[in-house]
Amino acid sequence: MSDTMDRRVRRTRERLTGALTELMKEKNINDISVRELAELADINRGTFYLHYRDPFDMLCRLEDELLEQFASLVERYRFKGSLDFDCSNEFFVKIFELVADNAQLISILFCPTGSSTFWSRLGEMLRDGFAKDAEAYFGEQSPVRYGYYCDFALIGIINIVRRWLENGMREPIDEMGTLSRDLILLSAMILQQ
């Protein structure tokens, strides 16, 4: 019985997420009503309120869940001060798998009607997650130089993801993981010279 409920809850949330992303293609989150969401998801408003307070709460919670998934990957695949190309390739592949699994939501977050804070929160989380590892790798080099590298790497990977989504995710995930790893880590090695 519990499994059936879990499936129903998952299905309802998937429908609501689909409805929200569909509406956000055209509207700002502040202009979306619970009624519109419920109608498009084919649920009643009461069901919506079992899960969320309002559309903004829903978007915030979806963003938080996505950030938790990214944080889990960062913790699992930290470089720990050395550039392990095999491990880092797996990390970038996992990033693209996560993006593919959440493509609808992530695409909307890139739109002008999307979240204004999600990408800065993600960048901050990634920077914090790898800060000690990168400091160990770069050694005694200037923190200013390291800061520029981090900004370059974060903006680079975010824009690679954006372009991949805009192009319909045509390139295989493994290829995107390798490309990202090569661009980010090879630039780190060049900077260290």
mmCIF file of C-alpha atoms in Angstrom:
data_model
loop_
_atom_site.group_PDB
_atom_site.id
_atom_site.type_symbol
_atom_site.label_atom_id
_atom_site.label_comp_id
_atom_site.label_asym_id
_atom_site.label_seq_id
_atom_site.Cartn_x
_atom_site.Cartn_y
_atom_site.Cartn_z
ATOM 1 C CA MET A 1 0.000 0.000 0.000
ATOM 2 C CA SER A 2 2.828 2.387 0.884
ATOM 3 C CA ASP A 3 4.476 1.745 -2.503
ATOM 4 C CA THR A 4 1.195 2.597 -4.251
ATOM 5 C CA MET A 5 0.962 5.871 -2.326
ATOM 6 C CA ASP A 6 4.586 6.672 -3.112
ATOM 7 C CA ARG A 7 3.913 6.066 -6.802
ATOM 8 C CA ARG A 8 0.826 8.268 -6.678
ATOM 9 C CA VAL A 9 2.708 11.039 -4.909
ATOM 10 C CA ARG A 10 5.583 10.776 -7.402
ATOM 11 C CA ARG A 11 3.181 10.819 -10.337
ATOM 12 C CA THR A 12 1.324 13.846 -8.926
ATOM 13 C CA ARG A 13 4.573 15.731 -8.366
ATOM 14 C CA GLU A 14 5.782 14.843 -11.862
ATOM 15 C CA ARG A 15 2.541 16.152 -13.336
ATOM 16 C CA LEU A 16 2.782 19.333 -11.285
ATOM 17 C CA THR A 17 6.421 19.816 -12.296
ATOM 18 C CA GLY A 18 5.483 19.330 -15.944
ATOM 19 C CA ALA A 19 2.648 21.834 -15.595
ATOM 20 C CA LEU A 20 4.879 24.366 -13.845
ATOM 21 C CA THR A 21 7.616 24.117 -16.459
ATOM 22 C CA GLU A 22 5.041 24.438 -19.241
ATOM 23 C CA LEU A 23 3.549 27.573 -17.683
ATOM 24 C CA MET A 24 6.970 29.082 -16.956
ATOM 25 C CA LYS A 25 7.814 28.990 -20.655
ATOM 26 C CA GLU A 26 5.337 31.842 -21.009
ATOM 27 C CA LYS A 27 4.940 33.393 -17.556
ATOM 28 C CA ASN A 28 6.906 34.537 -14.569
ATOM 29 C CA ILE A 29 6.408 32.395 -11.450
ATOM 30 C CA ASN A 30 4.606 35.296 -9.751
ATOM 31 C CA ASP A 31 1.976 35.294 -12.507
ATOM 32 C CA ILE A 32 1.116 31.596 -12.229
ATOM 33 C CA SER A 33 -1.917 30.631 -10.164
ATOM 34 C CA VAL A 34 -2.616 27.403 -8.311
ATOM 35 C CA ARG A 35 -5.766 27.055 -10.410
ATOM 36 C CA GLU A 36 -3.736 27.131 -13.650
ATOM 37 C CA LEU A 37 -1.249 24.615 -12.294
ATOM 38 C CA ALA A 38 -3.931 22.252 -11.041
ATOM 39 C CA GLU A 39 -5.896 22.408 -14.299
ATOM 40 C CA LEU A 40 -2.858 21.765 -16.459
ATOM 41 C CA ALA A 41 -1.679 18.919 -14.188
ATOM 42 C CA ASP A 42 -5.237 17.526 -14.168
ATOM 43 C CA ILE A 43 -5.480 17.472 -10.379
ATOM 44 C CA ASN A 44 -7.677 19.392 -7.979
ATOM 45 C CA ARG A 45 -6.405 22.401 -6.059
ATOM 46 C CA GLY A 46 -6.686 20.557 -2.759
ATOM 47 C CA THR A 47 -4.170 17.998 -4.010
ATOM 48 C CA PHE A 48 -1.786 20.800 -4.926
ATOM 49 C CA TYR A 49 -2.042 22.200 -1.382
ATOM 50 C CA LEU A 50 -1.163 18.792 0.070
ATOM 51 C CA HIS A 51 2.269 19.229 -1.498
ATOM 52 C CA TYR A 52 2.959 22.985 -1.753
ATOM 53 C CA ARG A 53 1.766 26.348 -0.384
ATOM 54 C CA ASP A 54 1.826 28.173 -3.727
ATOM 55 C CA PRO A 55 3.665 28.071 -7.085
ATOM 56 C CA PHE A 56 6.645 29.990 -5.691
ATOM 57 C CA ASP A 57 6.972 27.487 -2.820
ATOM 58 C CA MET A 58 6.822 24.679 -5.370
ATOM 59 C CA LEU A 59 9.597 26.208 -7.474
ATOM 60 C CA CYS A 60 11.769 26.824 -4.397
ATOM 61 C CA ARG A 61 11.359 23.243 -3.235
ATOM 62 C CA LEU A 62 12.121 21.863 -6.701
ATOM 63 C CA GLU A 63 15.262 24.006 -6.806
ATOM 64 C CA ASP A 64 16.276 22.831 -3.321
ATOM 65 C CA GLU A 65 15.830 19.178 -4.317
ATOM 66 C CA LEU A 66 17.926 19.742 -7.428
ATOM 67 C CA LEU A 67 20.648 21.516 -5.439
ATOM 68 C CA GLU A 68 20.703 18.613 -2.967
ATOM 69 C CA GLN A 69 21.293 16.209 -5.844
ATOM 70 C CA PHE A 70 24.163 18.362 -7.155
ATOM 71 C CA ALA A 71 25.620 18.631 -3.624
ATOM 72 C CA SER A 72 25.514 14.861 -3.263
ATOM 73 C CA LEU A 73 27.503 14.489 -6.493
ATOM 74 C CA VAL A 74 30.055 17.076 -5.388
ATOM 75 C CA GLU A 75 30.573 15.297 -2.078
ATOM 76 C CA ARG A 76 30.889 11.909 -3.751
ATOM 77 C CA TYR A 77 33.339 12.967 -6.463
ATOM 78 C CA ARG A 78 35.505 15.589 -4.820
ATOM 79 C CA PHE A 79 38.968 15.692 -6.357
ATOM 80 C CA LYS A 80 40.674 15.727 -2.958
ATOM 81 C CA GLY A 81 43.599 17.853 -4.105
ATOM 82 C CA SER A 82 44.646 15.882 -7.169
ATOM 83 C CA LEU A 83 43.280 15.835 -10.666
ATOM 84 C CA ASP A 84 42.234 12.240 -11.195
ATOM 85 C CA PHE A 85 41.051 12.271 -14.797
ATOM 86 C CA ASP A 86 39.145 8.985 -14.518
ATOM 87 C CA CYS A 87 37.250 10.056 -11.398
ATOM 88 C CA SER A 88 36.612 13.555 -12.705
ATOM 89 C CA ASN A 89 35.268 12.186 -15.999
ATOM 90 C CA GLU A 90 32.792 10.089 -14.034
ATOM 91 C CA PHE A 91 31.827 13.198 -12.055
ATOM 92 C CA PHE A 92 31.054 15.198 -15.201
ATOM 93 C CA VAL A 93 29.138 12.269 -16.720
ATOM 94 C CA LYS A 94 27.032 12.110 -13.539
ATOM 95 C CA ILE A 95 26.410 15.865 -13.801
ATOM 96 C CA PHE A 96 25.067 15.422 -17.334
ATOM 97 C CA GLU A 97 22.977 12.412 -16.277
ATOM 98 C CA LEU A 98 21.422 14.558 -13.550
ATOM 99 C CA VAL A 99 20.795 17.342 -16.062
ATOM 100 C CA ALA A 100 19.203 14.896 -18.525
ATOM 101 C CA ASP A 101 16.966 13.466 -15.792
ATOM 102 C CA ASN A 102 15.818 16.993 -14.902
ATOM 103 C CA ALA A 103 16.039 18.583 -18.352
ATOM 104 C CA GLN A 104 12.552 20.071 -18.313
ATOM 105 C CA LEU A 105 13.069 21.902 -15.020
ATOM 106 C CA ILE A 106 16.669 22.932 -15.705
ATOM 107 C CA SER A 107 15.731 24.316 -19.132
ATOM 108 C CA ILE A 108 13.107 26.502 -17.485
ATOM 109 C CA LEU A 109 15.609 27.731 -14.906
ATOM 110 C CA PHE A 110 17.706 29.061 -17.805
ATOM 111 C CA CYS A 111 14.731 31.028 -19.224
ATOM 112 C CA PRO A 112 14.167 34.709 -18.434
ATOM 113 C CA THR A 113 11.048 33.629 -16.501
ATOM 114 C CA GLY A 114 13.103 31.108 -14.491
ATOM 115 C CA SER A 115 14.727 31.472 -11.112
ATOM 116 C CA SER A 116 17.015 34.409 -10.593
ATOM 117 C CA THR A 117 18.827 32.735 -7.700
ATOM 118 C CA PHE A 118 19.207 29.072 -8.693
ATOM 119 C CA TRP A 119 22.358 29.461 -10.785
ATOM 120 C CA SER A 120 24.145 31.644 -8.249
ATOM 121 C CA ARG A 121 23.212 29.180 -5.482
ATOM 122 C CA LEU A 122 24.507 26.279 -7.590
ATOM 123 C CA GLY A 123 27.727 28.127 -8.407
ATOM 124 C CA GLU A 124 28.278 29.007 -4.755
ATOM 125 C CA MET A 125 27.647 25.416 -3.700
ATOM 126 C CA LEU A 126 30.065 24.043 -6.327
ATOM 127 C CA ARG A 127 32.703 26.614 -5.424
ATOM 128 C CA ASP A 128 32.396 25.827 -1.705
ATOM 129 C CA GLY A 129 32.415 22.087 -2.404
ATOM 130 C CA PHE A 130 35.693 22.176 -4.294
ATOM 131 C CA ALA A 131 37.408 25.150 -2.627
ATOM 132 C CA LYS A 132 39.763 23.192 -0.363
ATOM 133 C CA ASP A 133 40.573 20.679 -3.092
ATOM 134 C CA ALA A 134 41.375 23.415 -5.590
ATOM 135 C CA GLU A 135 43.473 25.309 -3.044
ATOM 136 C CA ALA A 136 45.457 22.121 -2.410
ATOM 137 C CA TYR A 137 45.909 21.601 -6.150
ATOM 138 C CA PHE A 138 46.942 25.180 -6.920
ATOM 139 C CA GLY A 139 49.204 25.340 -3.866
ATOM 140 C CA GLU A 140 50.635 28.724 -2.947
ATOM 141 C CA GLN A 141 49.403 30.490 -6.074
ATOM 142 C CA SER A 142 47.568 33.748 -5.794
ATOM 143 C CA PRO A 143 44.031 33.453 -4.414
ATOM 144 C CA VAL A 144 43.007 36.054 -6.991
ATOM 145 C CA ARG A 145 44.158 33.744 -9.774
ATOM 146 C CA TYR A 146 42.311 30.838 -8.183
ATOM 147 C CA GLY A 147 39.151 32.961 -7.896
ATOM 148 C CA TYR A 148 39.261 33.812 -11.591
ATOM 149 C CA TYR A 149 39.781 30.164 -12.472
ATOM 150 C CA CYS A 150 36.781 29.108 -10.354
ATOM 151 C CA ASP A 151 34.564 31.710 -12.003
ATOM 152 C CA PHE A 152 35.784 30.613 -15.439
ATOM 153 C CA ALA A 153 35.185 26.922 -14.676
ATOM 154 C CA LEU A 154 31.733 27.446 -13.143
ATOM 155 C CA ILE A 155 30.446 29.724 -15.888
ATOM 156 C CA GLY A 156 31.976 27.382 -18.446
ATOM 157 C CA ILE A 157 30.230 24.251 -17.221
ATOM 158 C CA ILE A 158 26.914 26.060 -16.743
ATOM 159 C CA ASN A 159 27.046 27.363 -20.310
ATOM 160 C CA ILE A 160 28.056 23.962 -21.689
ATOM 161 C CA VAL A 161 24.969 22.528 -19.975
ATOM 162 C CA ARG A 162 22.806 25.351 -21.343
ATOM 163 C CA ARG A 163 24.015 24.845 -24.896
ATOM 164 C CA TRP A 164 23.572 21.068 -24.663
ATOM 165 C CA LEU A 165 19.971 21.528 -23.513
ATOM 166 C CA GLU A 166 19.255 24.153 -26.181
ATOM 167 C CA ASN A 167 20.587 21.742 -28.831
ATOM 168 C CA GLY A 168 18.180 19.038 -27.687
ATOM 169 C CA MET A 169 20.782 16.944 -25.819
ATOM 170 C CA ARG A 170 21.920 15.411 -29.129
ATOM 171 C CA GLU A 171 25.461 14.658 -28.019
ATOM 172 C CA PRO A 172 25.870 11.546 -25.844
ATOM 173 C CA ILE A 173 26.236 12.109 -22.108
ATOM 174 C CA ASP A 174 29.660 10.401 -22.045
ATOM 175 C CA GLU A 175 30.916 12.732 -24.765
ATOM 176 C CA MET A 176 29.669 15.792 -22.867
ATOM 177 C CA GLY A 177 31.282 14.538 -19.654
ATOM 178 C CA THR A 178 34.639 14.068 -21.380
ATOM 179 C CA LEU A 179 34.441 17.443 -23.129
ATOM 180 C CA SER A 180 33.635 19.205 -19.850
ATOM 181 C CA ARG A 181 36.390 17.402 -17.990
ATOM 182 C CA ASP A 182 38.942 18.229 -20.667
ATOM 183 C CA LEU A 183 38.049 21.915 -20.837
ATOM 184 C CA ILE A 184 37.890 22.453 -17.081
ATOM 185 C CA LEU A 185 40.820 20.325 -15.936
ATOM 186 C CA LEU A 186 43.208 21.081 -18.788
ATOM 187 C CA SER A 187 42.701 24.789 -18.178
ATOM 188 C CA ALA A 188 43.604 24.146 -14.521
ATOM 189 C CA MET A 189 46.825 22.419 -15.556
ATOM 190 C CA ILE A 190 47.714 25.290 -17.903
ATOM 191 C CA LEU A 191 47.055 27.798 -15.134
ATOM 192 C CA GLN A 192 49.339 25.905 -12.767
ATOM 193 C CA GLN A 193 52.343 26.161 -15.140
#
